[in-house]
Amino acid sequence: MSLDAVPAALVTSYGRDDAGRAWLAGLPHLLDLTLQRWELRPDGPPGNGMAALVQPVVGADGTPAVLRLQPLGEESAAAVVGLRTWDGDGVVRLLDHDTATGAMLLERLDGGRPLASVPDDDAVMKVLGVLLARLTARPAPDGLPRLSDVAAAMVAAVPGALRALHEGDERRLVVSCAVAVDELLPEAGDRLLHWDLHDENVLAGEREPWLAIDPVPLAGDPGFDLWPALNSRWDAAVAGGVERVVLRRFDLLSELVGVDRARAAGWTLGRVLQNALWDVEDGKAALGPADVALATVLLRHRV
């Protein structure tokens, strides 16, 4: 890979500061170095998300795998801890890891067959719910961020965020979300959470039909993990009626994961609050329409 071939999405993610630009500049060399160190050869063009370069590879013994490169940081370190703890149970298997660079060698899944390609929404929700139940069944190991700390920081940031929002209804919605989170803070949970399990982060595999990828592990209540599934392919899913879809999805997911519905609703409002705070950090003065709709339905029904 040459420097001018670095994906634009990674430049957008990491080109904002000196550390990120330095990592981008060194990425082609890092890829070559890691391929040599682990005796890998490229097996197709690289792919990427917003956070990492993903290079399909073949090992010296002919085993297909994927090499994942992203900057060292809390997220990448937590991902390694989570993947080692799950050890392939419902999630892509970690084959090797380099602590100096953060490089991960991962089991090869079918990148051309994400769960998002399945047209039946109930089938998709069932897969997500079953995977969430498996992933959150484990207690979180030491060394991961904790939902108790994340949620407390969110509540503390609300007053400043309210001043940035233009709409009174949205300010009241944020306050309602913060109240729900504050009530749940004393028991924030200790399960191992994926934090970002939606239909694009599940791929078809050989040893299992579907496996999760790209975790951002967190120690907390499994109810905090429902939002990405509820938000999956939002525009297409809610064409037949937002309230009906939200409630059907919420009922199915909460039952499959085995979470208390009231707690799950409260933590889902916490995810809406988190998104609102991130939006404000990015300079926005309004909430995302999907977040407003989802929170409004959950608050209206007091599930």
PDB file of C-alpha atoms in Angstrom:
ATOM      1  CA  MET A   1       0.000   0.000   0.000  1.00  0.00           C
ATOM      2  CA  SER A   2       1.230   3.486  -0.857  1.00  0.00           C
ATOM      3  CA  LEU A   3       0.510   6.556   1.246  1.00  0.00           C
ATOM      4  CA  ASP A   4      -1.858   7.943  -1.381  1.00  0.00           C
ATOM      5  CA  ALA A   5      -3.892   4.717  -1.165  1.00  0.00           C
ATOM      6  CA  VAL A   6      -4.818   5.216   2.505  1.00  0.00           C
ATOM      7  CA  PRO A   7      -8.657   5.129   2.612  1.00  0.00           C
ATOM      8  CA  ALA A   8     -10.377   8.510   2.801  1.00  0.00           C
ATOM      9  CA  ALA A   9     -12.512   7.395   5.757  1.00  0.00           C
ATOM     10  CA  LEU A  10      -9.388   6.806   7.842  1.00  0.00           C
ATOM     11  CA  VAL A  11      -7.996  10.180   6.813  1.00  0.00           C
ATOM     12  CA  THR A  12     -11.263  11.749   8.012  1.00  0.00           C
ATOM     13  CA  SER A  13     -11.072   9.890  11.328  1.00  0.00           C
ATOM     14  CA  TYR A  14      -7.403  10.405  12.125  1.00  0.00           C
ATOM     15  CA  GLY A  15      -6.266  13.399  10.112  1.00  0.00           C
ATOM     16  CA  ARG A  16      -7.418  15.959  12.671  1.00  0.00           C
ATOM     17  CA  ASP A  17      -4.333  16.014  14.902  1.00  0.00           C
ATOM     18  CA  ASP A  18      -0.588  15.377  14.783  1.00  0.00           C
ATOM     19  CA  ALA A  19      -0.786  11.926  16.379  1.00  0.00           C
ATOM     20  CA  GLY A  20      -3.440  10.766  13.926  1.00  0.00           C
ATOM     21  CA  ARG A  21      -1.606  12.163  10.924  1.00  0.00           C
ATOM     22  CA  ALA A  22       1.599  10.456  12.065  1.00  0.00           C
ATOM     23  CA  TRP A  23      -0.225   7.116  12.284  1.00  0.00           C
ATOM     24  CA  LEU A  24      -1.683   7.596   8.802  1.00  0.00           C
ATOM     25  CA  ALA A  25       1.745   8.423   7.398  1.00  0.00           C
ATOM     26  CA  GLY A  26       3.172   5.249   8.902  1.00  0.00           C
ATOM     27  CA  LEU A  27       0.268   2.993   7.956  1.00  0.00           C
ATOM     28  CA  PRO A  28       1.715   1.624   4.684  1.00  0.00           C
ATOM     29  CA  HIS A  29       4.974   0.710   6.446  1.00  0.00           C
ATOM     30  CA  LEU A  30       3.076  -0.775   9.396  1.00  0.00           C
ATOM     31  CA  LEU A  31       1.068  -2.965   7.025  1.00  0.00           C
ATOM     32  CA  ASP A  32       4.194  -4.231   5.264  1.00  0.00           C
ATOM     33  CA  LEU A  33       6.010  -4.812   8.549  1.00  0.00           C
ATOM     34  CA  THR A  34       3.134  -6.758  10.091  1.00  0.00           C
ATOM     35  CA  LEU A  35       2.662  -8.901   6.998  1.00  0.00           C
ATOM     36  CA  GLN A  36       6.349  -9.851   7.175  1.00  0.00           C
ATOM     37  CA  ARG A  37       6.376 -10.441  10.944  1.00  0.00           C
ATOM     38  CA  TRP A  38       3.442 -12.860  10.846  1.00  0.00           C
ATOM     39  CA  GLU A  39       4.395 -14.394   7.466  1.00  0.00           C
ATOM     40  CA  LEU A  40       1.166 -13.289   5.814  1.00  0.00           C
ATOM     41  CA  ARG A  41       0.382 -12.500   2.216  1.00  0.00           C
ATOM     42  CA  PRO A  42      -2.446 -10.202   1.065  1.00  0.00           C
ATOM     43  CA  ASP A  43      -5.479 -12.020  -0.268  1.00  0.00           C
ATOM     44  CA  GLY A  44      -7.510  -9.315  -1.955  1.00  0.00           C
ATOM     45  CA  PRO A  45      -7.856  -5.553  -1.619  1.00  0.00           C
ATOM     46  CA  PRO A  46      -7.959  -3.989   1.861  1.00  0.00           C
ATOM     47  CA  GLY A  47     -11.199  -2.751   3.340  1.00  0.00           C
ATOM     48  CA  ASN A  48     -11.871  -0.292   6.107  1.00  0.00           C
ATOM     49  CA  GLY A  49     -14.386   1.308   8.389  1.00  0.00           C
ATOM     50  CA  MET A  50     -14.005   4.622  10.172  1.00  0.00           C
ATOM     51  CA  ALA A  51     -11.589   3.157  12.731  1.00  0.00           C
ATOM     52  CA  ALA A  52      -9.371   0.542  11.107  1.00  0.00           C
ATOM     53  CA  LEU A  53      -7.735  -0.837   7.984  1.00  0.00           C
ATOM     54  CA  VAL A  54      -8.798  -4.447   7.362  1.00  0.00           C
ATOM     55  CA  GLN A  55      -6.588  -6.507   5.055  1.00  0.00           C
ATOM     56  CA  PRO A  56      -7.636 -10.039   4.013  1.00  0.00           C
ATOM     57  CA  VAL A  57      -4.589 -12.303   4.301  1.00  0.00           C
ATOM     58  CA  VAL A  58      -3.437 -15.907   4.090  1.00  0.00           C
ATOM     59  CA  GLY A  59      -1.021 -17.351   6.623  1.00  0.00           C
ATOM     60  CA  ALA A  60       2.062 -19.441   5.881  1.00  0.00           C
ATOM     61  CA  ASP A  61      -0.004 -22.582   6.530  1.00  0.00           C
ATOM     62  CA  GLY A  62      -2.722 -21.474   4.089  1.00  0.00           C
ATOM     63  CA  THR A  63      -5.202 -20.332   6.738  1.00  0.00           C
ATOM     64  CA  PRO A  64      -7.337 -17.383   5.592  1.00  0.00           C
ATOM     65  CA  ALA A  65      -7.525 -14.537   8.106  1.00  0.00           C
ATOM     66  CA  VAL A  66      -7.932 -10.780   8.385  1.00  0.00           C
ATOM     67  CA  LEU A  67      -5.321  -8.294   9.570  1.00  0.00           C
ATOM     68  CA  ARG A  68      -6.802  -5.308  11.422  1.00  0.00           C
ATOM     69  CA  LEU A  69      -4.745  -2.153  11.984  1.00  0.00           C
ATOM     70  CA  GLN A  70      -5.825   0.872  14.018  1.00  0.00           C
ATOM     71  CA  PRO A  71      -4.088   3.305  16.367  1.00  0.00           C
ATOM     72  CA  LEU A  72      -3.254   2.167  19.863  1.00  0.00           C
ATOM     73  CA  GLY A  73      -5.781   3.449  22.380  1.00  0.00           C
ATOM     74  CA  GLU A  74      -8.422   2.571  24.945  1.00  0.00           C
ATOM     75  CA  GLU A  75     -10.830   1.177  22.346  1.00  0.00           C
ATOM     76  CA  SER A  76      -8.329  -1.125  20.663  1.00  0.00           C
ATOM     77  CA  ALA A  77      -7.001  -2.350  24.016  1.00  0.00           C
ATOM     78  CA  ALA A  78     -10.524  -3.061  25.255  1.00  0.00           C
ATOM     79  CA  ALA A  79     -11.322  -4.935  22.042  1.00  0.00           C
ATOM     80  CA  VAL A  80      -8.421  -7.316  22.653  1.00  0.00           C
ATOM     81  CA  VAL A  81      -9.539  -7.954  26.251  1.00  0.00           C
ATOM     82  CA  GLY A  82     -13.099  -8.635  25.127  1.00  0.00           C
ATOM     83  CA  LEU A  83     -12.160 -10.883  22.210  1.00  0.00           C
ATOM     84  CA  ARG A  84      -9.854 -12.948  24.402  1.00  0.00           C
ATOM     85  CA  THR A  85     -12.577 -13.335  27.007  1.00  0.00           C
ATOM     86  CA  TRP A  86     -15.247 -14.398  24.503  1.00  0.00           C
ATOM     87  CA  ASP A  87     -12.736 -16.672  22.713  1.00  0.00           C
ATOM     88  CA  GLY A  88     -14.901 -16.917  19.612  1.00  0.00           C
ATOM     89  CA  ASP A  89     -18.182 -17.587  21.441  1.00  0.00           C
ATOM     90  CA  GLY A  90     -20.610 -15.668  19.228  1.00  0.00           C
ATOM     91  CA  VAL A  91     -17.891 -13.337  17.999  1.00  0.00           C
ATOM     92  CA  VAL A  92     -14.977 -13.324  15.558  1.00  0.00           C
ATOM     93  CA  ARG A  93     -11.979 -15.169  16.994  1.00  0.00           C
ATOM     94  CA  LEU A  94      -8.733 -13.328  17.791  1.00  0.00           C
ATOM     95  CA  LEU A  95      -5.850 -15.382  16.373  1.00  0.00           C
ATOM     96  CA  ASP A  96      -2.925 -13.150  17.324  1.00  0.00           C
ATOM     97  CA  HIS A  97      -2.187  -9.677  18.667  1.00  0.00           C
ATOM     98  CA  ASP A  98       0.854  -7.410  18.717  1.00  0.00           C
ATOM     99  CA  THR A  99       0.917  -5.271  21.856  1.00  0.00           C
ATOM    100  CA  ALA A 100       3.454  -2.815  20.433  1.00  0.00           C
ATOM    101  CA  THR A 101       1.377  -1.784  17.417  1.00  0.00           C
ATOM    102  CA  GLY A 102      -2.131  -2.965  18.323  1.00  0.00           C
ATOM    103  CA  ALA A 103      -2.297  -5.132  15.184  1.00  0.00           C
ATOM    104  CA  MET A 104      -4.874  -7.927  15.381  1.00  0.00           C
ATOM    105  CA  LEU A 105      -5.012 -11.105  13.338  1.00  0.00           C
ATOM    106  CA  LEU A 106      -8.629 -12.224  13.170  1.00  0.00           C
ATOM    107  CA  GLU A 107     -10.616 -15.156  11.878  1.00  0.00           C
ATOM    108  CA  ARG A 108     -11.798 -14.603   8.294  1.00  0.00           C
ATOM    109  CA  LEU A 109     -15.554 -14.117   7.981  1.00  0.00           C
ATOM    110  CA  ASP A 110     -17.607 -13.384   4.860  1.00  0.00           C
ATOM    111  CA  GLY A 111     -17.425  -9.612   4.487  1.00  0.00           C
ATOM    112  CA  GLY A 112     -19.815  -9.807   1.556  1.00  0.00           C
ATOM    113  CA  ARG A 113     -22.594 -11.295   3.685  1.00  0.00           C
ATOM    114  CA  PRO A 114     -23.443  -8.988   6.579  1.00  0.00           C
ATOM    115  CA  LEU A 115     -26.601  -9.626   8.576  1.00  0.00           C
ATOM    116  CA  ALA A 116     -27.908  -6.411   6.995  1.00  0.00           C
ATOM    117  CA  SER A 117     -28.323  -8.354   3.741  1.00  0.00           C
ATOM    118  CA  VAL A 118     -31.132 -10.448   5.278  1.00  0.00           C
ATOM    119  CA  PRO A 119     -34.466  -8.834   4.277  1.00  0.00           C
ATOM    120  CA  ASP A 120     -36.651 -10.153   7.108  1.00  0.00           C
ATOM    121  CA  ASP A 121     -36.514  -7.724  10.037  1.00  0.00           C
ATOM    122  CA  ASP A 122     -37.710 -10.213  12.651  1.00  0.00           C
ATOM    123  CA  ALA A 123     -35.052 -12.696  11.533  1.00  0.00           C
ATOM    124  CA  VAL A 124     -32.381 -10.012  11.877  1.00  0.00           C
ATOM    125  CA  MET A 125     -33.595  -9.021  15.360  1.00  0.00           C
ATOM    126  CA  LYS A 126     -33.597 -12.674  16.450  1.00  0.00           C
ATOM    127  CA  VAL A 127     -29.984 -13.130  15.366  1.00  0.00           C
ATOM    128  CA  LEU A 128     -28.957  -9.932  17.143  1.00  0.00           C
ATOM    129  CA  GLY A 129     -30.888 -10.878  20.278  1.00  0.00           C
ATOM    130  CA  VAL A 130     -29.396 -14.376  20.462  1.00  0.00           C
ATOM    131  CA  LEU A 131     -25.875 -13.028  19.944  1.00  0.00           C
ATOM    132  CA  LEU A 132     -26.395 -10.337  22.582  1.00  0.00           C
ATOM    133  CA  ALA A 133     -27.615 -12.950  25.055  1.00  0.00           C
ATOM    134  CA  ARG A 134     -24.476 -15.010  24.495  1.00  0.00           C
ATOM    135  CA  LEU A 135     -22.059 -12.106  24.591  1.00  0.00           C
ATOM    136  CA  THR A 136     -23.506 -10.476  27.707  1.00  0.00           C
ATOM    137  CA  ALA A 137     -23.727 -13.772  29.623  1.00  0.00           C
ATOM    138  CA  ARG A 138     -20.088 -13.413  30.671  1.00  0.00           C
ATOM    139  CA  PRO A 139     -18.907 -11.237  33.546  1.00  0.00           C
ATOM    140  CA  ALA A 140     -16.626  -8.471  32.347  1.00  0.00           C
ATOM    141  CA  PRO A 141     -12.931  -8.995  33.092  1.00  0.00           C
ATOM    142  CA  ASP A 142     -10.806  -6.381  34.798  1.00  0.00           C
ATOM    143  CA  GLY A 143      -9.343  -3.597  32.720  1.00  0.00           C
ATOM    144  CA  LEU A 144     -12.406  -2.463  30.799  1.00  0.00           C
ATOM    145  CA  PRO A 145     -14.246   0.874  30.951  1.00  0.00           C
ATOM    146  CA  ARG A 146     -17.278   0.648  33.227  1.00  0.00           C
ATOM    147  CA  LEU A 147     -20.809   1.781  32.417  1.00  0.00           C
ATOM    148  CA  SER A 148     -21.092   3.258  35.917  1.00  0.00           C
ATOM    149  CA  ASP A 149     -18.311   5.733  35.074  1.00  0.00           C
ATOM    150  CA  VAL A 150     -19.525   6.398  31.527  1.00  0.00           C
ATOM    151  CA  ALA A 151     -23.098   7.027  32.676  1.00  0.00           C
ATOM    152  CA  ALA A 152     -22.101   9.258  35.593  1.00  0.00           C
ATOM    153  CA  ALA A 153     -20.054  11.425  33.216  1.00  0.00           C
ATOM    154  CA  MET A 154     -23.017  11.610  30.845  1.00  0.00           C
ATOM    155  CA  VAL A 155     -25.360  12.868  33.554  1.00  0.00           C
ATOM    156  CA  ALA A 156     -22.797  15.437  34.664  1.00  0.00           C
ATOM    157  CA  ALA A 157     -22.501  16.762  31.085  1.00  0.00           C
ATOM    158  CA  VAL A 158     -26.236  17.371  30.616  1.00  0.00           C
ATOM    159  CA  PRO A 159     -26.452  21.007  31.838  1.00  0.00           C
ATOM    160  CA  GLY A 160     -23.876  22.139  29.298  1.00  0.00           C
ATOM    161  CA  ALA A 161     -25.499  20.173  26.486  1.00  0.00           C
ATOM    162  CA  LEU A 162     -28.930  21.673  27.169  1.00  0.00           C
ATOM    163  CA  ARG A 163     -27.600  25.139  26.425  1.00  0.00           C
ATOM    164  CA  ALA A 164     -26.527  23.998  22.954  1.00  0.00           C
ATOM    165  CA  LEU A 165     -29.888  22.543  21.873  1.00  0.00           C
ATOM    166  CA  HIS A 166     -32.296  24.875  20.086  1.00  0.00           C
ATOM    167  CA  GLU A 167     -35.595  23.025  20.534  1.00  0.00           C
ATOM    168  CA  GLY A 168     -37.365  23.050  23.890  1.00  0.00           C
ATOM    169  CA  ASP A 169     -38.914  19.625  23.237  1.00  0.00           C
ATOM    170  CA  GLU A 170     -35.466  18.151  22.625  1.00  0.00           C
ATOM    171  CA  ARG A 171     -34.082  19.724  25.785  1.00  0.00           C
ATOM    172  CA  ARG A 172     -36.935  18.153  27.763  1.00  0.00           C
ATOM    173  CA  LEU A 173     -36.278  14.812  26.091  1.00  0.00           C
ATOM    174  CA  VAL A 174     -32.615  14.959  27.102  1.00  0.00           C
ATOM    175  CA  VAL A 175     -33.604  15.760  30.690  1.00  0.00           C
ATOM    176  CA  SER A 176     -35.974  12.753  30.734  1.00  0.00           C
ATOM    177  CA  CYS A 177     -33.181  10.511  29.452  1.00  0.00           C
ATOM    178  CA  ALA A 178     -30.810  11.846  32.108  1.00  0.00           C
ATOM    179  CA  VAL A 179     -33.356  11.201  34.873  1.00  0.00           C
ATOM    180  CA  ALA A 180     -33.762   7.605  33.684  1.00  0.00           C
ATOM    181  CA  VAL A 181     -29.989   7.062  33.693  1.00  0.00           C
ATOM    182  CA  ASP A 182     -29.546   8.684  37.101  1.00  0.00           C
ATOM    183  CA  GLU A 183     -32.087   6.282  38.580  1.00  0.00           C
ATOM    184  CA  LEU A 184     -30.174   3.288  37.233  1.00  0.00           C
ATOM    185  CA  LEU A 185     -26.676   4.445  38.190  1.00  0.00           C
ATOM    186  CA  PRO A 186     -26.480   2.637  41.572  1.00  0.00           C
ATOM    187  CA  GLU A 187     -26.695  -0.717  39.758  1.00  0.00           C
ATOM    188  CA  ALA A 188     -24.956  -0.206  36.415  1.00  0.00           C
ATOM    189  CA  GLY A 189     -24.081  -3.887  35.955  1.00  0.00           C
ATOM    190  CA  ASP A 190     -20.957  -5.962  35.405  1.00  0.00           C
ATOM    191  CA  ARG A 191     -21.581  -8.003  32.237  1.00  0.00           C
ATOM    192  CA  LEU A 192     -19.300  -7.946  29.202  1.00  0.00           C
ATOM    193  CA  LEU A 193     -21.005  -5.701  26.620  1.00  0.00           C
ATOM    194  CA  HIS A 194     -20.296  -5.386  22.890  1.00  0.00           C
ATOM    195  CA  TRP A 195     -21.555  -1.740  22.824  1.00  0.00           C
ATOM    196  CA  ASP A 196     -22.061  -1.621  19.039  1.00  0.00           C
ATOM    197  CA  LEU A 197     -23.908  -4.761  17.894  1.00  0.00           C
ATOM    198  CA  HIS A 198     -26.045  -3.863  14.868  1.00  0.00           C
ATOM    199  CA  ASP A 199     -26.815  -5.592  11.593  1.00  0.00           C
ATOM    200  CA  GLU A 200     -23.665  -4.321   9.848  1.00  0.00           C
ATOM    201  CA  ASN A 201     -21.448  -5.653  12.658  1.00  0.00           C
ATOM    202  CA  VAL A 202     -22.508  -9.274  12.202  1.00  0.00           C
ATOM    203  CA  LEU A 203     -21.027 -11.338   9.369  1.00  0.00           C
ATOM    204  CA  ALA A 204     -21.656 -14.820   8.055  1.00  0.00           C
ATOM    205  CA  GLY A 205     -19.079 -17.404   9.121  1.00  0.00           C
ATOM    206  CA  GLU A 206     -18.133 -21.015   8.508  1.00  0.00           C
ATOM    207  CA  ARG A 207     -18.020 -22.375  12.062  1.00  0.00           C
ATOM    208  CA  GLU A 208     -21.259 -20.543  12.923  1.00  0.00           C
ATOM    209  CA  PRO A 209     -23.899 -18.971  10.653  1.00  0.00           C
ATOM    210  CA  TRP A 210     -23.444 -15.490  12.151  1.00  0.00           C
ATOM    211  CA  LEU A 211     -20.678 -13.943  14.260  1.00  0.00           C
ATOM    212  CA  ALA A 212     -20.250 -10.473  15.747  1.00  0.00           C
ATOM    213  CA  ILE A 213     -17.354  -8.201  14.814  1.00  0.00           C
ATOM    214  CA  ASP A 214     -15.930  -4.845  15.922  1.00  0.00           C
ATOM    215  CA  PRO A 215     -16.753  -4.877  19.643  1.00  0.00           C
ATOM    216  CA  VAL A 216     -16.071  -1.871  21.850  1.00  0.00           C
ATOM    217  CA  PRO A 217     -16.163  -3.817  25.139  1.00  0.00           C
ATOM    218  CA  LEU A 218     -17.627  -2.258  28.251  1.00  0.00           C
ATOM    219  CA  ALA A 219     -18.583  -3.599  31.696  1.00  0.00           C
ATOM    220  CA  GLY A 220     -22.237  -2.920  32.436  1.00  0.00           C
ATOM    221  CA  ASP A 221     -25.929  -3.770  32.213  1.00  0.00           C
ATOM    222  CA  PRO A 222     -26.991  -5.762  29.095  1.00  0.00           C
ATOM    223  CA  GLY A 223     -29.886  -3.321  28.630  1.00  0.00           C
ATOM    224  CA  PHE A 224     -27.322  -0.753  27.499  1.00  0.00           C
ATOM    225  CA  ASP A 225     -26.550  -2.961  24.489  1.00  0.00           C
ATOM    226  CA  LEU A 226     -29.997  -2.919  22.840  1.00  0.00           C
ATOM    227  CA  TRP A 227     -29.887   0.478  21.137  1.00  0.00           C
ATOM    228  CA  PRO A 228     -27.664  -0.406  18.130  1.00  0.00           C
ATOM    229  CA  ALA A 229     -29.996  -3.279  17.235  1.00  0.00           C
ATOM    230  CA  LEU A 230     -33.078  -1.102  17.684  1.00  0.00           C
ATOM    231  CA  ASN A 231     -31.503   1.510  15.416  1.00  0.00           C
ATOM    232  CA  SER A 232     -30.463  -0.928  12.660  1.00  0.00           C
ATOM    233  CA  ARG A 233     -31.543   0.080   9.098  1.00  0.00           C
ATOM    234  CA  TRP A 234     -33.864   2.601  10.622  1.00  0.00           C
ATOM    235  CA  ASP A 235     -35.306   4.295   7.550  1.00  0.00           C
ATOM    236  CA  ALA A 236     -36.390   1.079   5.863  1.00  0.00           C
ATOM    237  CA  ALA A 237     -37.648  -0.566   9.028  1.00  0.00           C
ATOM    238  CA  VAL A 238     -39.921   2.234  10.221  1.00  0.00           C
ATOM    239  CA  ALA A 239     -41.573   2.895   6.872  1.00  0.00           C
ATOM    240  CA  GLY A 240     -44.573   0.942   8.148  1.00  0.00           C
ATOM    241  CA  GLY A 241     -44.893   2.870  11.419  1.00  0.00           C
ATOM    242  CA  VAL A 242     -42.284   3.960  13.951  1.00  0.00           C
ATOM    243  CA  GLU A 243     -44.146   3.015  17.122  1.00  0.00           C
ATOM    244  CA  ARG A 244     -45.095  -0.454  15.927  1.00  0.00           C
ATOM    245  CA  VAL A 245     -41.548  -1.255  14.795  1.00  0.00           C
ATOM    246  CA  VAL A 246     -39.864   0.126  17.904  1.00  0.00           C
ATOM    247  CA  LEU A 247     -42.121  -1.766  20.291  1.00  0.00           C
ATOM    248  CA  ARG A 248     -41.918  -5.026  18.312  1.00  0.00           C
ATOM    249  CA  ARG A 249     -38.144  -4.850  18.169  1.00  0.00           C
ATOM    250  CA  PHE A 250     -37.840  -3.856  21.816  1.00  0.00           C
ATOM    251  CA  ASP A 251     -40.101  -6.674  23.006  1.00  0.00           C
ATOM    252  CA  LEU A 252     -38.271  -9.278  20.929  1.00  0.00           C
ATOM    253  CA  LEU A 253     -34.775  -8.148  21.910  1.00  0.00           C
ATOM    254  CA  SER A 254     -35.492  -7.747  25.618  1.00  0.00           C
ATOM    255  CA  GLU A 255     -37.045 -11.221  25.733  1.00  0.00           C
ATOM    256  CA  LEU A 256     -34.175 -12.898  23.879  1.00  0.00           C
ATOM    257  CA  VAL A 257     -31.480 -11.152  25.904  1.00  0.00           C
ATOM    258  CA  GLY A 258     -33.377 -11.843  29.127  1.00  0.00           C
ATOM    259  CA  VAL A 259     -33.294  -8.304  30.498  1.00  0.00           C
ATOM    260  CA  ASP A 260     -35.828  -6.507  32.668  1.00  0.00           C
ATOM    261  CA  ARG A 261     -37.863  -4.375  30.264  1.00  0.00           C
ATOM    262  CA  ALA A 262     -37.989  -1.289  32.478  1.00  0.00           C
ATOM    263  CA  ARG A 263     -34.221  -1.326  33.052  1.00  0.00           C
ATOM    264  CA  ALA A 264     -33.583  -1.990  29.366  1.00  0.00           C
ATOM    265  CA  ALA A 265     -35.784   0.964  28.426  1.00  0.00           C
ATOM    266  CA  GLY A 266     -33.918   3.196  30.874  1.00  0.00           C
ATOM    267  CA  TRP A 267     -30.522   2.185  29.549  1.00  0.00           C
ATOM    268  CA  THR A 268     -31.736   2.610  25.965  1.00  0.00           C
ATOM    269  CA  LEU A 269     -32.689   6.164  26.889  1.00  0.00           C
ATOM    270  CA  GLY A 270     -29.124   6.371  28.181  1.00  0.00           C
ATOM    271  CA  ARG A 271     -27.856   5.549  24.705  1.00  0.00           C
ATOM    272  CA  VAL A 272     -30.035   8.324  23.308  1.00  0.00           C
ATOM    273  CA  LEU A 273     -28.497  10.653  25.880  1.00  0.00           C
ATOM    274  CA  GLN A 274     -25.012   9.529  24.899  1.00  0.00           C
ATOM    275  CA  ASN A 275     -25.740  10.194  21.229  1.00  0.00           C
ATOM    276  CA  ALA A 276     -27.124  13.633  22.105  1.00  0.00           C
ATOM    277  CA  LEU A 277     -23.948  14.510  23.996  1.00  0.00           C
ATOM    278  CA  TRP A 278     -21.798  13.334  21.100  1.00  0.00           C
ATOM    279  CA  ASP A 279     -23.896  15.411  18.692  1.00  0.00           C
ATOM    280  CA  VAL A 280     -23.392  18.500  20.830  1.00  0.00           C
ATOM    281  CA  GLU A 281     -19.642  17.811  20.979  1.00  0.00           C
ATOM    282  CA  ASP A 282     -19.673  17.778  17.172  1.00  0.00           C
ATOM    283  CA  GLY A 283     -21.280  21.220  17.130  1.00  0.00           C
ATOM    284  CA  LYS A 284     -24.841  20.147  16.356  1.00  0.00           C
ATOM    285  CA  ALA A 285     -27.843  21.919  17.877  1.00  0.00           C
ATOM    286  CA  ALA A 286     -30.445  19.198  17.273  1.00  0.00           C
ATOM    287  CA  LEU A 287     -30.836  15.504  18.049  1.00  0.00           C
ATOM    288  CA  GLY A 288     -30.901  12.736  15.460  1.00  0.00           C
ATOM    289  CA  PRO A 289     -34.466  12.010  14.255  1.00  0.00           C
ATOM    290  CA  ALA A 290     -34.147   8.279  14.989  1.00  0.00           C
ATOM    291  CA  ASP A 291     -33.039   8.970  18.562  1.00  0.00           C
ATOM    292  CA  VAL A 292     -35.949  11.364  19.110  1.00  0.00           C
ATOM    293  CA  ALA A 293     -38.456   8.861  17.728  1.00  0.00           C
ATOM    294  CA  LEU A 294     -37.082   5.898  19.682  1.00  0.00           C
ATOM    295  CA  ALA A 295     -36.927   7.784  22.990  1.00  0.00           C
ATOM    296  CA  THR A 296     -40.389   9.270  22.485  1.00  0.00           C
ATOM    297  CA  VAL A 297     -41.929   5.818  21.985  1.00  0.00           C
ATOM    298  CA  LEU A 298     -40.198   4.328  25.048  1.00  0.00           C
ATOM    299  CA  LEU A 299     -41.161   7.277  27.245  1.00  0.00           C
ATOM    300  CA  ARG A 300     -44.757   7.281  25.992  1.00  0.00           C
ATOM    301  CA  HIS A 301     -45.260   3.624  26.816  1.00  0.00           C
ATOM    302  CA  ARG A 302     -43.163   3.662  29.981  1.00  0.00           C
ATOM    303  CA  VAL A 303     -42.000   0.147  29.144  1.00  0.00           C
TER     304      VAL A 303
END
